[in-house]
Short mmCIF file of C-alpha atoms and ligand atoms in Angstrom, two decimals:
data_model
loop_
_atom_site.label_atom_id
_atom_site.label_comp_id
_atom_site.label_asym_id
_atom_site.label_seq_id
_atom_site.Cartn_x
_atom_site.Cartn_y
_atom_site.Cartn_z
CA MET A 1 14.67 -11.12 31.88
CA ASN A 2 11.40 -12.78 32.83
CA VAL A 3 12.17 -15.52 35.31
CA LEU A 4 8.60 -16.81 35.38
CA ARG A 5 7.87 -19.32 32.66
CA ARG A 6 4.14 -19.15 32.41
CA ALA A 7 1.88 -20.27 29.61
CA ALA A 8 1.43 -17.40 27.19
CA LEU A 9 1.40 -16.10 23.68
CA VAL A 10 4.61 -14.10 23.39
CA LEU A 11 4.91 -11.55 20.57
CA VAL A 12 8.58 -11.11 19.72
CA ALA A 13 9.78 -8.21 17.56
CA THR A 14 12.56 -9.14 15.12
CA PRO A 15 14.98 -6.92 13.15
CA ILE A 16 13.75 -4.85 10.18
CA GLY A 17 17.15 -5.12 8.54
CA ASN A 18 19.96 -5.15 11.08
CA LEU A 19 20.47 -8.42 12.94
CA GLY A 20 22.15 -6.48 15.75
CA ASP A 21 18.68 -5.22 16.71
CA LEU A 22 17.58 -8.67 17.92
CA SER A 23 17.41 -8.19 21.69
CA SER A 24 18.80 -10.66 24.20
CA ARG A 25 15.29 -11.12 25.55
CA ALA A 26 14.06 -11.97 22.05
CA VAL A 27 16.87 -14.54 21.70
CA HIS A 28 15.91 -16.06 25.05
CA GLU A 29 12.23 -16.36 24.13
CA LEU A 30 12.98 -17.79 20.68
CA GLY A 31 15.48 -20.23 22.13
CA THR A 32 13.12 -21.57 24.80
CA ALA A 33 9.74 -21.44 23.02
CA ASP A 34 7.66 -24.59 22.95
CA LEU A 35 6.43 -23.47 19.54
CA ILE A 36 7.28 -20.57 17.23
CA ALA A 37 4.41 -19.40 15.04
CA CYS A 38 5.84 -17.50 12.06
CA GLU A 39 4.89 -16.14 8.64
CA ASP A 40 7.58 -18.01 6.75
CA THR A 41 9.26 -21.04 8.32
CA ARG A 42 12.34 -20.83 6.08
CA ARG A 43 12.94 -17.17 6.88
CA THR A 44 12.48 -17.69 10.61
CA GLY A 45 14.68 -20.80 10.47
CA ARG A 46 17.40 -18.62 8.90
CA LEU A 47 17.01 -15.97 11.61
CA LEU A 48 17.34 -18.63 14.32
CA SER A 49 20.50 -20.04 12.82
CA LEU A 50 22.03 -16.56 12.20
CA ALA A 51 21.36 -15.74 15.84
CA GLY A 52 22.85 -19.07 16.97
CA ILE A 53 19.54 -20.27 18.37
CA GLU A 54 18.87 -23.98 18.49
CA ARG A 55 16.07 -24.97 16.13
CA ARG A 56 12.61 -24.99 17.71
CA PRO A 57 9.30 -26.37 16.41
CA LEU A 58 7.90 -23.93 13.84
CA LEU A 59 4.27 -23.44 12.80
CA ARG A 60 3.37 -21.43 9.73
CA LEU A 61 0.92 -18.64 10.57
CA ASP A 62 0.34 -16.13 7.80
CA ASP A 63 -2.60 -14.01 6.62
CA HIS A 64 -4.24 -17.06 5.02
CA THR A 65 -3.73 -19.52 7.89
CA GLU A 66 -4.10 -17.21 10.92
CA THR A 67 -7.75 -17.98 11.60
CA ALA A 68 -7.28 -21.74 11.09
CA ARG A 69 -4.19 -21.83 13.35
CA THR A 70 -5.73 -19.85 16.20
CA ALA A 71 -7.46 -22.85 17.83
CA GLU A 72 -4.23 -24.87 17.68
CA VAL A 73 -2.19 -22.10 19.29
CA MET A 74 -4.80 -21.61 22.00
CA ALA A 75 -4.85 -25.36 22.73
CA ARG A 76 -1.06 -25.31 23.19
CA ILE A 77 -1.29 -22.35 25.60
CA GLU A 78 -4.10 -24.13 27.43
CA ARG A 79 -1.71 -27.08 27.89
CA GLY A 80 0.74 -24.74 29.63
CA GLU A 81 3.05 -23.98 26.72
CA ARG A 82 4.73 -20.73 25.70
CA VAL A 83 4.03 -19.97 22.05
CA VAL A 84 6.18 -17.28 20.44
CA LEU A 85 4.77 -15.33 17.51
CA VAL A 86 7.11 -13.61 15.06
CA SER A 87 6.55 -12.05 11.65
CA ASP A 88 9.08 -11.77 8.83
CA ALA A 89 10.36 -8.50 10.27
CA GLY A 90 9.44 -5.99 12.95
CA MET A 91 6.56 -6.23 15.37
CA PRO A 92 4.00 -9.00 14.71
CA GLY A 93 0.46 -7.70 14.32
CA ILE A 94 1.53 -4.34 12.90
CA SER A 95 0.58 -4.60 9.20
CA ASP A 96 1.52 -8.23 9.70
CA PRO A 97 -0.33 -11.37 10.91
CA GLY A 98 -1.09 -11.55 14.61
CA GLU A 99 -3.95 -9.12 15.22
CA ARG A 100 -6.68 -11.79 15.10
CA LEU A 101 -4.65 -14.30 17.09
CA VAL A 102 -3.90 -11.81 19.87
CA ALA A 103 -7.57 -10.81 20.05
CA ALA A 104 -8.66 -14.45 20.35
CA VAL A 105 -6.01 -15.35 22.96
CA ALA A 106 -6.76 -12.25 25.04
CA SER A 107 -10.51 -12.71 24.91
CA GLY A 108 -10.05 -16.39 25.82
CA GLY A 109 -8.52 -15.16 29.08
CA TYR A 110 -4.98 -16.34 28.30
CA THR A 111 -1.82 -14.34 28.85
CA VAL A 112 -0.32 -12.21 26.08
CA GLU A 113 3.22 -10.89 26.50
CA VAL A 114 5.23 -8.66 24.19
CA VAL A 115 8.99 -8.52 23.75
CA PRO A 116 9.34 -5.04 22.24
CA GLY A 117 11.83 -4.20 19.55
CA PRO A 118 12.17 -2.89 16.00
CA SER A 119 9.15 -1.62 14.10
CA ALA A 120 9.37 0.50 10.96
CA VAL A 121 6.54 2.86 11.99
CA VAL A 122 8.17 4.08 15.20
CA THR A 123 11.69 4.05 13.72
CA ALA A 124 10.63 6.27 10.80
CA LEU A 125 8.55 8.60 12.96
CA ALA A 126 11.30 9.06 15.54
CA GLY A 127 13.89 10.03 12.90
CA SER A 128 11.54 12.09 10.72
CA GLY A 129 11.99 15.41 12.47
CA LEU A 130 8.22 15.95 12.14
CA PRO A 131 6.01 16.43 15.22
CA THR A 132 5.91 13.20 17.21
CA HIS A 133 3.77 14.15 20.21
CA ARG A 134 0.62 13.11 18.34
CA PHE A 135 0.61 10.80 15.34
CA CYS A 136 -1.53 8.22 13.57
CA PHE A 137 -0.49 5.08 11.74
CA GLU A 138 -2.36 4.45 8.50
CA GLY A 139 -0.58 1.26 7.41
CA PHE A 140 -0.87 0.54 3.68
CA LEU A 141 -3.30 2.66 1.64
CA PRO A 142 -5.94 0.81 -0.40
CA ARG A 143 -4.61 -0.16 -3.85
CA ARG A 144 -7.66 0.96 -5.83
CA ARG A 145 -7.28 4.62 -6.74
CA GLY A 146 -10.87 5.57 -5.86
CA GLU A 147 -10.58 4.03 -2.39
CA ARG A 148 -7.14 5.60 -1.88
CA MET A 149 -8.37 9.07 -2.79
CA ALA A 150 -11.42 8.65 -0.53
CA ARG A 151 -9.12 7.60 2.36
CA LEU A 152 -6.79 10.55 1.71
CA GLY A 153 -9.76 12.94 1.38
CA GLY A 154 -10.82 11.91 4.87
CA LEU A 155 -7.30 12.64 6.16
CA ALA A 156 -6.76 16.04 4.50
CA ALA A 157 -7.66 17.94 7.68
CA GLU A 158 -5.99 15.41 10.06
CA PRO A 159 -3.80 17.49 12.39
CA ARG A 160 -1.56 14.63 13.59
CA THR A 161 1.58 13.46 11.83
CA MET A 162 0.63 10.49 9.64
CA VAL A 163 2.69 7.38 8.92
CA PHE A 164 2.09 5.15 5.88
CA TYR A 165 3.75 1.94 4.71
CA GLU A 166 4.25 1.71 0.97
CA SER A 167 5.94 -0.52 -1.54
CA PRO A 168 8.63 1.02 -3.79
CA HIS A 169 6.75 0.53 -7.05
CA ARG A 170 3.76 2.53 -5.81
CA LEU A 171 5.80 5.26 -4.08
CA ALA A 172 5.72 7.92 -6.84
CA ALA A 173 1.98 7.49 -7.45
CA THR A 174 1.19 7.57 -3.73
CA LEU A 175 3.26 10.72 -3.18
CA ALA A 176 1.46 12.35 -6.14
CA ASP A 177 -1.89 11.37 -4.60
CA LEU A 178 -0.77 12.77 -1.23
CA ALA A 179 0.24 16.04 -2.95
CA ALA A 180 -3.16 16.23 -4.67
CA ALA A 181 -5.04 15.57 -1.42
CA PHE A 182 -2.91 17.57 1.06
CA GLY A 183 -1.22 20.24 -1.13
CA ALA A 184 2.23 20.04 -2.71
CA ASP A 185 3.98 21.97 0.08
CA ARG A 186 3.02 19.61 2.95
CA PRO A 187 6.31 18.47 4.59
CA VAL A 188 7.05 14.78 4.13
CA VAL A 189 9.84 12.36 4.98
CA VAL A 190 10.47 9.15 3.05
CA ALA A 191 12.49 6.79 5.26
CA ARG A 192 14.07 4.07 3.13
CA GLU A 193 15.98 0.89 4.02
CA LEU A 194 15.93 1.69 7.73
CA THR A 195 18.71 0.10 9.80
CA LYS A 196 20.31 -1.24 6.59
CA LEU A 197 23.44 -0.29 4.64
CA HIS A 198 21.63 2.07 2.25
CA GLU A 199 19.43 3.79 4.82
CA GLN A 200 18.14 7.10 3.41
CA TRP A 201 15.95 9.92 4.68
CA TRP A 202 14.40 12.14 1.97
CA ARG A 203 12.91 15.34 3.39
CA GLY A 204 10.96 18.13 1.65
CA GLY A 205 7.55 19.07 0.25
CA VAL A 206 5.35 16.20 -0.90
CA GLY A 207 5.04 17.58 -4.47
CA GLN A 208 8.82 17.66 -4.74
CA ALA A 209 8.98 14.18 -3.21
CA ALA A 210 6.67 12.83 -5.93
CA ALA A 211 8.97 14.29 -8.61
CA TRP A 212 12.04 12.80 -6.86
CA ALA A 213 10.42 9.36 -6.61
CA LEU A 214 9.41 9.42 -10.29
CA GLU A 215 12.93 10.37 -11.32
CA ALA A 216 14.97 8.21 -8.91
CA SER A 217 12.65 5.15 -8.63
CA PRO A 218 14.01 4.35 -5.14
CA ARG A 219 14.05 0.66 -4.30
CA GLY A 220 13.89 -1.25 -1.05
CA GLU A 221 11.53 -0.89 1.88
CA LEU A 222 10.13 2.48 2.80
CA VAL A 223 7.88 4.44 5.10
CA ILE A 224 6.18 7.76 4.35
CA VAL A 225 5.82 10.18 7.25
CA ILE A 226 3.79 13.29 6.50
CA GLN A 227 3.05 16.31 8.64
CA GLY A 228 -0.54 16.90 9.76
CA ALA A 229 -2.73 19.72 8.47
CA PRO A 230 -2.09 23.19 9.90
CA PRO A 231 -4.88 24.39 12.21
CA ALA A 232 -7.83 25.88 10.33
CA PRO A 233 -8.00 29.67 10.69
CA GLU A 234 -10.46 30.81 13.34
CA PRO A 235 -13.68 31.82 11.57
CA ARG A 236 -14.43 35.50 11.97
CA ALA A 237 -17.98 36.21 13.10
CA GLY A 238 -18.41 38.82 10.35
CA ASP A 239 -17.50 36.32 7.60
CA LEU A 240 -19.86 33.70 9.02
CA GLU A 241 -22.81 36.12 9.20
CA ALA A 242 -22.07 37.52 5.72
CA VAL A 243 -22.10 34.01 4.21
CA ILE A 244 -25.32 33.09 6.04
CA ALA A 245 -27.04 36.32 4.92
CA ALA A 246 -25.91 35.77 1.31
CA ARG A 247 -27.19 32.17 1.25
CA LEU A 248 -30.54 33.20 2.74
CA ALA A 249 -30.85 35.97 0.15
CA GLN A 250 -30.18 33.35 -2.56
CA GLY A 251 -33.16 31.35 -1.29
CA SER A 252 -31.56 28.66 0.88
CA SER A 253 -33.55 27.55 3.94
CA VAL A 254 -32.20 28.19 7.47
CA LYS A 255 -31.69 24.44 7.82
CA GLU A 256 -29.65 24.15 4.62
CA VAL A 257 -27.55 27.16 5.57
CA ALA A 258 -26.87 25.73 9.06
CA VAL A 259 -25.53 22.48 7.55
CA GLU A 260 -23.41 24.31 5.00
CA VAL A 261 -21.70 26.73 7.38
CA ALA A 262 -21.06 24.00 9.96
CA GLY A 263 -18.73 22.30 7.45
CA GLN A 264 -17.26 25.55 6.14
CA PHE A 265 -16.62 27.42 9.40
CA GLY A 266 -16.33 24.59 11.92
CA VAL A 267 -19.25 25.89 14.02
CA SER A 268 -22.00 23.60 15.30
CA ARG A 269 -25.17 23.24 13.23
CA ARG A 270 -27.16 24.55 16.20
CA GLU A 271 -25.02 27.70 16.26
CA GLY A 272 -25.34 28.18 12.47
CA TYR A 273 -29.09 27.59 12.71
CA ALA A 274 -29.52 30.18 15.47
CA ILE A 275 -27.65 32.84 13.47
CA ALA A 276 -29.60 31.96 10.31
CA VAL A 277 -32.95 32.27 12.16
CA ARG A 278 -31.91 35.66 13.59
CA LEU A 279 -30.74 37.01 10.21
CA ALA A 280 -33.84 35.67 8.41
CA ALA A 281 -36.11 37.38 10.95
CA ALA A 282 -34.14 40.64 10.62
CA ALA A 283 -34.40 40.46 6.82
CA ARG A 284 -38.19 39.93 7.05
CA SER A 285 -38.67 42.95 9.31
CA ALA A 286 -36.34 45.22 7.31
CA PRO A 287 -38.23 48.04 5.49
CA THR A 288 -38.65 47.26 1.78
CA GLU A 289 -37.87 49.73 -1.02
CA PRO A 290 -41.00 51.65 -2.19
CA SER A 291 -41.95 50.38 -5.65
N1 SAM B 301 5.46 -5.54 11.19
C1 SAM B 301 6.39 -4.68 10.51
C2 SAM B 301 6.79 -3.55 11.45
O1 SAM B 301 6.58 -3.67 12.65
O2 SAM B 301 7.32 -2.55 11.00
C3 SAM B 301 5.83 -4.15 9.22
C4 SAM B 301 5.54 -5.22 8.21
S1 SAM B 301 4.86 -4.63 6.74
C5 SAM B 301 4.36 -6.11 5.96
C6 SAM B 301 6.24 -4.22 5.78
C7 SAM B 301 6.38 -2.72 5.52
O3 SAM B 301 7.06 -2.11 6.62
C8 SAM B 301 7.23 -2.38 4.31
O4 SAM B 301 6.48 -2.40 3.12
C9 SAM B 301 7.71 -0.99 4.64
O5 SAM B 301 6.71 -0.05 4.39
C10 SAM B 301 7.92 -1.11 6.16
N2 SAM B 301 9.31 -1.52 6.47
C11 SAM B 301 9.72 -2.68 6.97
N3 SAM B 301 11.06 -2.69 7.12
C12 SAM B 301 11.51 -1.49 6.71
C13 SAM B 301 12.79 -0.89 6.62
N4 SAM B 301 13.88 -1.53 6.98
N5 SAM B 301 12.87 0.37 6.16
C14 SAM B 301 11.76 1.04 5.79
N6 SAM B 301 10.53 0.52 5.85
C15 SAM B 301 10.39 -0.73 6.30
#
């Protein structure tokens, strides 16, 4: 436990379902805070009483009030106080309020401390059985379908395991969109009600997952973990040259061909351009058929 009691903003992770996951360090910080900034004062008040923590001064800090409350929190830290920040569940600042406050406190030169603990993203990833050595967290997808599909289109070739938060009523549609963007066979894990009584891990192909979600309408909180794209096959030089020669024969310019094959074969434009120039010159000097 930290024996120093210095002025700071202290981010404290709270349980995502199981009260037993509240660490003793979290209890200490909550019990001794000069101020607890929280998303919902009633919910945090309940957590404090369930954990047997004496009531502390609470300040509501949610998505709508975060910017307005930042100056107040910084003034308290300036005065030498320890301000604890919690969200409704999990790690503050992770798809929850806190990001802007932490940025302001850090850039103001004040101390930021973190009491680590539960977070749905890491919990789901760790138990997914999918590759964990490289991953990316995508939070919630945009709600508008066009924006969602554009986001997913940009992720179709992402090689790292991806983690998404989603609400239960959008699960089936999101899994169907993931199947459309990544292919129905892409392995996925839906981690539901983590650390709670009805914890469930659904594992399989994303197309099958969409059908399951449509049929079962699973409720509760959930995380989608999906495997990254397999590595693209190495382009064979013969294929690349054949495509370039065909495009040139169809009338494309060397510049157009260079851009096209860069996307298709994963070579640099400069490389594609050089091959196109060579093949175009060879085609010009090739003997023509007598008419
Ligand atoms: N800050 C939180 C964290 O560190 O995990 C996340 C807050 S975000 C507003 C809430 C989302 O987290 C839910 O919609 C769900 O996707 C995920 N989540 C939170 N608790 C969960 C649980 N017990 N099981 C599965 N997913 C959970």
